[in-house]
mmCIF file of C-alpha atoms in Angstrom:
data_model
loop_
_atom_site.group_PDB
_atom_site.id
_atom_site.type_symbol
_atom_site.label_atom_id
_atom_site.label_comp_id
_atom_site.label_asym_id
_atom_site.label_seq_id
_atom_site.Cartn_x
_atom_site.Cartn_y
_atom_site.Cartn_z
ATOM 1 C CA UNK A 22 0.000 0.000 0.000
ATOM 2 C CA UNK A 23 2.849 2.369 0.759
ATOM 3 C CA UNK A 24 4.189 1.870 -2.734
ATOM 4 C CA UNK A 25 0.776 2.659 -4.206
ATOM 5 C CA UNK A 26 0.524 5.843 -2.129
ATOM 6 C CA UNK A 27 3.936 6.998 -3.290
ATOM 7 C CA UNK A 28 3.059 6.268 -6.892
ATOM 8 C CA UNK A 29 -0.140 8.300 -6.525
ATOM 9 C CA UNK A 30 1.744 11.196 -4.953
ATOM 10 C CA UNK A 31 4.108 11.201 -7.902
ATOM 11 C CA UNK A 32 1.444 10.735 -10.571
ATOM 12 C CA UNK A 33 -1.083 13.328 -9.373
ATOM 13 C CA UNK A 34 1.030 16.444 -10.091
ATOM 14 C CA UNK A 35 2.274 15.003 -13.381
ATOM 15 C CA UNK A 36 -1.117 13.926 -14.722
ATOM 16 C CA UNK A 37 -2.385 17.412 -15.717
ATOM 17 C CA UNK A 38 0.859 18.154 -17.572
ATOM 18 C CA UNK A 39 0.619 14.892 -19.515
ATOM 19 C CA UNK A 40 -3.053 15.535 -20.252
ATOM 20 C CA UNK A 41 -2.295 19.008 -21.605
ATOM 21 C CA UNK A 42 0.597 17.872 -23.761
ATOM 22 C CA UNK A 43 -1.448 14.995 -25.191
ATOM 23 C CA UNK A 44 -4.474 17.190 -25.836
ATOM 24 C CA UNK A 45 -6.743 15.315 -23.441
ATOM 25 C CA UNK A 46 -7.749 18.525 -21.657
ATOM 26 C CA UNK A 47 -9.620 21.174 -23.647
ATOM 27 C CA UNK A 48 -8.595 24.611 -22.371
ATOM 28 C CA UNK A 49 -8.105 27.917 -24.228
ATOM 29 C CA UNK A 50 -4.704 27.934 -25.984
ATOM 30 C CA UNK A 51 -3.597 31.094 -24.169
ATOM 31 C CA UNK A 52 -3.832 29.166 -20.877
ATOM 32 C CA UNK A 53 -2.199 26.035 -22.231
ATOM 33 C CA UNK A 54 1.598 26.216 -21.677
ATOM 34 C CA UNK A 55 2.190 23.790 -24.557
ATOM 35 C CA UNK A 56 0.077 25.689 -27.083
ATOM 36 C CA UNK A 57 1.865 28.029 -29.535
ATOM 37 C CA UNK A 58 2.321 31.665 -28.578
ATOM 38 C CA UNK A 59 -0.173 34.009 -30.247
ATOM 39 C CA UNK A 60 1.139 37.587 -30.255
ATOM 40 C CA UNK A 61 -2.395 38.966 -30.580
ATOM 41 C CA UNK A 62 -3.558 37.501 -27.255
ATOM 42 C CA UNK A 63 -3.217 39.613 -24.095
ATOM 43 C CA UNK A 64 -0.076 38.488 -22.229
ATOM 44 C CA UNK A 65 -0.441 36.355 -19.110
ATOM 45 C CA UNK A 66 1.753 34.363 -16.740
ATOM 46 C CA UNK A 67 2.530 31.842 -19.490
ATOM 47 C CA UNK A 68 3.799 34.343 -22.056
ATOM 48 C CA UNK A 69 7.411 34.369 -20.873
ATOM 49 C CA UNK A 70 7.424 30.544 -20.729
ATOM 50 C CA UNK A 71 6.157 30.360 -24.300
ATOM 51 C CA UNK A 72 8.796 32.876 -25.370
ATOM 52 C CA UNK A 73 11.461 30.728 -23.731
ATOM 53 C CA UNK A 74 10.208 27.625 -25.589
ATOM 54 C CA UNK A 75 10.242 29.251 -29.018
ATOM 55 C CA UNK A 76 13.807 30.484 -28.501
ATOM 56 C CA UNK A 77 14.964 26.904 -29.052
ATOM 57 C CA UNK A 78 12.442 25.896 -31.703
ATOM 58 C CA UNK A 79 12.626 27.759 -35.057
ATOM 59 C CA UNK A 80 9.334 26.313 -36.322
ATOM 60 C CA UNK A 81 7.502 27.320 -33.154
ATOM 61 C CA UNK A 82 9.062 30.769 -33.357
ATOM 62 C CA UNK A 83 8.028 31.187 -36.987
ATOM 63 C CA UNK A 84 4.454 30.214 -36.091
ATOM 64 C CA UNK A 85 4.360 32.814 -33.314
ATOM 65 C CA UNK A 86 5.812 35.514 -35.565
ATOM 66 C CA UNK A 87 3.136 34.770 -38.185
ATOM 67 C CA UNK A 88 0.456 35.857 -35.681
ATOM 68 C CA UNK A 89 1.974 39.345 -35.413
ATOM 69 C CA UNK A 90 1.359 42.449 -37.508
ATOM 70 C CA UNK A 91 4.996 42.640 -38.572
ATOM 71 C CA UNK A 92 5.935 42.731 -42.246
ATOM 72 C CA UNK A 93 9.116 40.750 -42.739
ATOM 73 C CA UNK A 94 11.074 38.467 -45.029
ATOM 74 C CA UNK A 95 13.001 35.397 -43.807
ATOM 75 C CA UNK A 96 16.787 35.589 -44.063
ATOM 76 C CA UNK A 97 19.135 32.699 -44.818
ATOM 77 C CA UNK A 98 21.701 31.869 -42.165
ATOM 78 C CA UNK A 99 24.861 33.828 -42.903
ATOM 79 C CA UNK A 100 28.262 35.097 -41.779
ATOM 80 C CA UNK A 101 28.062 38.821 -42.675
ATOM 81 C CA UNK A 102 31.510 39.363 -41.137
ATOM 82 C CA UNK A 103 34.183 37.021 -39.769
ATOM 83 C CA UNK A 104 33.275 35.836 -36.277
ATOM 84 C CA UNK A 105 29.655 36.996 -36.480
ATOM 85 C CA UNK A 106 26.867 34.636 -37.542
ATOM 86 C CA UNK A 107 23.166 35.402 -38.030
ATOM 87 C CA UNK A 108 20.818 32.430 -37.685
ATOM 88 C CA UNK A 109 17.031 31.975 -37.679
ATOM 89 C CA UNK A 110 16.497 35.617 -38.592
ATOM 90 C CA UNK A 111 14.146 37.870 -40.552
ATOM 91 C CA UNK A 112 14.315 41.327 -42.075
ATOM 92 C CA UNK A 113 11.721 43.532 -40.363
ATOM 93 C CA UNK A 114 10.174 46.128 -42.688
ATOM 94 C CA UNK A 115 7.206 47.607 -40.787
ATOM 95 C CA UNK A 116 4.133 46.756 -38.739
ATOM 96 C CA UNK A 117 1.313 49.001 -37.573
ATOM 97 C CA UNK A 118 4.177 51.476 -37.190
ATOM 98 C CA UNK A 119 6.863 52.517 -39.656
ATOM 99 C CA UNK A 120 10.582 52.128 -39.006
ATOM 100 C CA UNK A 121 13.197 54.677 -39.995
ATOM 101 C CA UNK A 122 14.960 51.736 -41.678
ATOM 102 C CA UNK A 123 14.537 47.992 -42.119
ATOM 103 C CA UNK A 124 16.582 45.882 -39.731
ATOM 104 C CA UNK A 125 17.610 42.277 -39.241
ATOM 105 C CA UNK A 126 16.421 40.412 -36.156
ATOM 106 C CA UNK A 127 16.545 36.861 -34.899
ATOM 107 C CA UNK A 128 13.106 35.321 -34.771
ATOM 108 C CA UNK A 129 12.960 35.433 -30.932
ATOM 109 C CA UNK A 130 13.907 39.137 -30.987
ATOM 110 C CA UNK A 131 11.240 39.826 -33.629
ATOM 111 C CA UNK A 132 8.558 38.065 -31.553
ATOM 112 C CA UNK A 133 9.623 39.983 -28.435
ATOM 113 C CA UNK A 134 9.435 43.244 -30.391
ATOM 114 C CA UNK A 135 5.962 42.365 -31.703
ATOM 115 C CA UNK A 136 4.722 41.697 -28.149
ATOM 116 C CA UNK A 137 6.360 44.894 -26.899
ATOM 117 C CA UNK A 138 4.863 47.064 -29.635
ATOM 118 C CA UNK A 139 1.339 45.682 -29.364
ATOM 119 C CA UNK A 140 0.989 45.268 -25.612
ATOM 120 C CA UNK A 141 3.532 47.714 -24.214
ATOM 121 C CA UNK A 142 4.496 50.606 -26.474
ATOM 122 C CA UNK A 143 1.052 51.419 -27.837
ATOM 123 C CA UNK A 144 -0.589 50.927 -24.445
ATOM 124 C CA UNK A 145 1.844 53.472 -22.968
ATOM 125 C CA UNK A 146 1.211 55.936 -25.811
ATOM 126 C CA UNK A 147 -2.558 55.747 -25.388
ATOM 127 C CA UNK A 148 -2.267 56.037 -21.617
ATOM 128 C CA UNK A 149 -0.089 59.171 -21.688
ATOM 129 C CA UNK A 150 -0.998 60.898 -24.960
ATOM 130 C CA UNK A 151 -4.347 59.393 -25.943
ATOM 131 C CA UNK A 152 -2.988 58.368 -29.341
ATOM 132 C CA UNK A 153 -0.774 55.776 -30.977
ATOM 133 C CA UNK A 154 2.849 55.720 -32.042
ATOM 134 C CA UNK A 155 3.178 55.694 -35.843
ATOM 135 C CA UNK A 156 6.953 55.444 -36.187
ATOM 136 C CA UNK A 157 9.793 53.830 -34.254
ATOM 137 C CA UNK A 158 13.289 55.221 -34.756
ATOM 138 C CA UNK A 159 16.267 52.966 -34.095
ATOM 139 C CA UNK A 160 20.041 52.880 -34.440
ATOM 140 C CA UNK A 161 20.070 49.371 -35.875
ATOM 141 C CA UNK A 162 20.426 45.785 -34.768
ATOM 142 C CA UNK A 163 23.413 44.016 -36.359
ATOM 143 C CA UNK A 164 26.916 45.156 -35.452
ATOM 144 C CA UNK A 165 29.806 42.694 -35.446
ATOM 145 C CA UNK A 166 31.493 43.778 -32.220
ATOM 146 C CA UNK A 167 32.168 42.868 -28.621
ATOM 147 C CA UNK A 168 30.505 44.273 -25.539
ATOM 148 C CA UNK A 169 32.301 47.498 -24.599
ATOM 149 C CA UNK A 170 35.473 46.852 -22.592
ATOM 150 C CA UNK A 171 34.911 43.108 -22.875
ATOM 151 C CA UNK A 172 36.127 40.140 -24.903
ATOM 152 C CA UNK A 173 32.555 38.767 -25.118
ATOM 153 C CA UNK A 174 30.479 39.206 -28.242
ATOM 154 C CA UNK A 175 27.567 41.629 -28.062
ATOM 155 C CA UNK A 176 24.070 40.362 -28.830
ATOM 156 C CA UNK A 177 24.242 42.833 -31.719
ATOM 157 C CA UNK A 178 26.845 40.543 -33.304
ATOM 158 C CA UNK A 179 24.063 38.052 -34.054
ATOM 159 C CA UNK A 180 21.232 40.550 -34.748
ATOM 160 C CA UNK A 181 19.794 39.523 -31.395
ATOM 161 C CA UNK A 182 19.477 43.087 -30.049
ATOM 162 C CA UNK A 183 18.042 46.411 -31.187
ATOM 163 C CA UNK A 184 18.810 49.996 -30.139
ATOM 164 C CA UNK A 185 15.604 52.072 -30.002
ATOM 165 C CA UNK A 186 16.183 55.832 -30.134
ATOM 166 C CA UNK A 187 12.761 57.467 -30.331
ATOM 167 C CA UNK A 188 9.135 57.535 -31.403
ATOM 168 C CA UNK A 189 6.777 59.676 -33.459
ATOM 169 C CA UNK A 190 3.144 60.088 -32.438
ATOM 170 C CA UNK A 191 0.166 60.300 -34.764
ATOM 171 C CA UNK A 192 -0.033 64.088 -34.274
ATOM 172 C CA UNK A 193 3.578 64.472 -35.430
ATOM 173 C CA UNK A 194 5.272 64.914 -32.062
ATOM 174 C CA UNK A 195 8.711 63.289 -31.883
ATOM 175 C CA UNK A 196 9.961 61.823 -28.609
ATOM 176 C CA UNK A 197 13.599 60.803 -28.194
ATOM 177 C CA UNK A 198 15.564 59.156 -25.408
ATOM 178 C CA UNK A 199 18.378 61.681 -25.773
ATOM 179 C CA UNK A 200 16.160 64.724 -25.235
ATOM 180 C CA UNK A 201 13.125 63.542 -23.268
ATOM 181 C CA UNK A 202 14.270 60.885 -20.797
ATOM 182 C CA UNK A 203 15.174 63.340 -18.029
ATOM 183 C CA UNK A 204 12.497 65.214 -16.093
ATOM 184 C CA UNK A 205 9.002 64.425 -14.903
ATOM 185 C CA UNK A 206 6.821 65.615 -17.785
ATOM 186 C CA UNK A 207 4.557 63.463 -19.908
ATOM 187 C CA UNK A 208 7.303 62.630 -22.402
ATOM 188 C CA UNK A 209 9.592 61.335 -19.654
ATOM 189 C CA UNK A 210 6.688 59.436 -18.085
ATOM 190 C CA UNK A 211 5.918 57.823 -21.430
ATOM 191 C CA UNK A 212 9.543 56.748 -21.916
ATOM 192 C CA UNK A 213 9.662 55.183 -18.466
ATOM 193 C CA UNK A 214 6.486 53.259 -19.184
ATOM 194 C CA UNK A 215 8.055 52.096 -22.450
ATOM 195 C CA UNK A 216 11.207 51.034 -20.590
ATOM 196 C CA UNK A 217 9.137 49.051 -18.085
ATOM 197 C CA UNK A 218 7.135 47.394 -20.857
ATOM 198 C CA UNK A 219 10.310 46.427 -22.701
ATOM 199 C CA UNK A 220 11.549 44.635 -19.577
ATOM 200 C CA UNK A 221 8.512 42.340 -19.729
ATOM 201 C CA UNK A 222 9.250 41.040 -23.224
ATOM 202 C CA UNK A 223 13.008 41.325 -23.789
ATOM 203 C CA UNK A 224 15.607 39.539 -21.687
ATOM 204 C CA UNK A 225 17.949 42.518 -21.498
ATOM 205 C CA UNK A 226 16.931 46.185 -21.444
ATOM 206 C CA UNK A 227 19.498 48.937 -20.885
ATOM 207 C CA UNK A 228 18.456 52.598 -20.864
ATOM 208 C CA UNK A 229 19.902 56.043 -20.144
ATOM 209 C CA UNK A 230 20.127 55.355 -16.402
ATOM 210 C CA UNK A 231 22.451 52.403 -17.044
ATOM 211 C CA UNK A 232 25.477 54.315 -18.301
ATOM 212 C CA UNK A 233 26.581 57.138 -20.585
ATOM 213 C CA UNK A 234 26.843 54.827 -23.581
ATOM 214 C CA UNK A 235 23.058 54.299 -23.434
ATOM 215 C CA UNK A 236 22.069 57.934 -22.804
ATOM 216 C CA UNK A 237 20.296 58.206 -26.178
ATOM 217 C CA UNK A 238 18.661 54.800 -26.660
ATOM 218 C CA UNK A 239 17.112 51.678 -25.202
ATOM 219 C CA UNK A 240 19.159 48.571 -25.854
ATOM 220 C CA UNK A 241 16.727 45.639 -26.024
ATOM 221 C CA UNK A 242 17.924 42.108 -26.613
ATOM 222 C CA UNK A 243 17.493 38.405 -26.048
ATOM 223 C CA UNK A 244 20.628 37.500 -24.088
ATOM 224 C CA UNK A 245 20.924 34.376 -21.963
ATOM 225 C CA UNK A 246 20.211 36.195 -18.690
ATOM 226 C CA UNK A 247 17.690 38.828 -17.626
ATOM 227 C CA UNK A 248 18.679 42.406 -16.845
ATOM 228 C CA UNK A 249 16.481 45.513 -16.652
ATOM 229 C CA UNK A 250 18.360 48.746 -16.023
#
């Protein structure tokens, strides 16, 4: 009997997981940790887990990216420069917002950006200004270099990070990190909301308060650890 009890104690917590993975339980996909990530769905406690899963599964990542509003073209794996390889990447062209230029991004970075734009950036813009962002300005993604004062490769070396410099609102107002981060006005409040939203979807977010090198942009990337500064 003791053996039976121990087997039951082990099986009971595992049973729901097995049932979900095998499709024996019918629950909404957004609450099923094994279901694909849908960028259009409001984020919940499972979103970060689903992002983590797609980081190691190109097909799953491609399926998630297809649910976004991003316009993009897949890129072949390549070595643009010696020592720097780009894999499982796309060329982002636009979405509901325009970009000042196309940029390359790994699929996980593109999915994180899509989540950030839809559920973070535009929410912050409506909350503070009552209107949407129509353009995102950036300094680029790919740069074959090391982290400053380090012998470790930057996430930029694999197009796995993006430097966001500013935004343009529907009424034409332009908001930049370099000019508007400091202070306590609505522009600064908006940028801090954007920074906080970025930390929910990207693994690494570095802003003007981090150091002088980031005074004019948000560095957002998909590094192996999490850091929000």
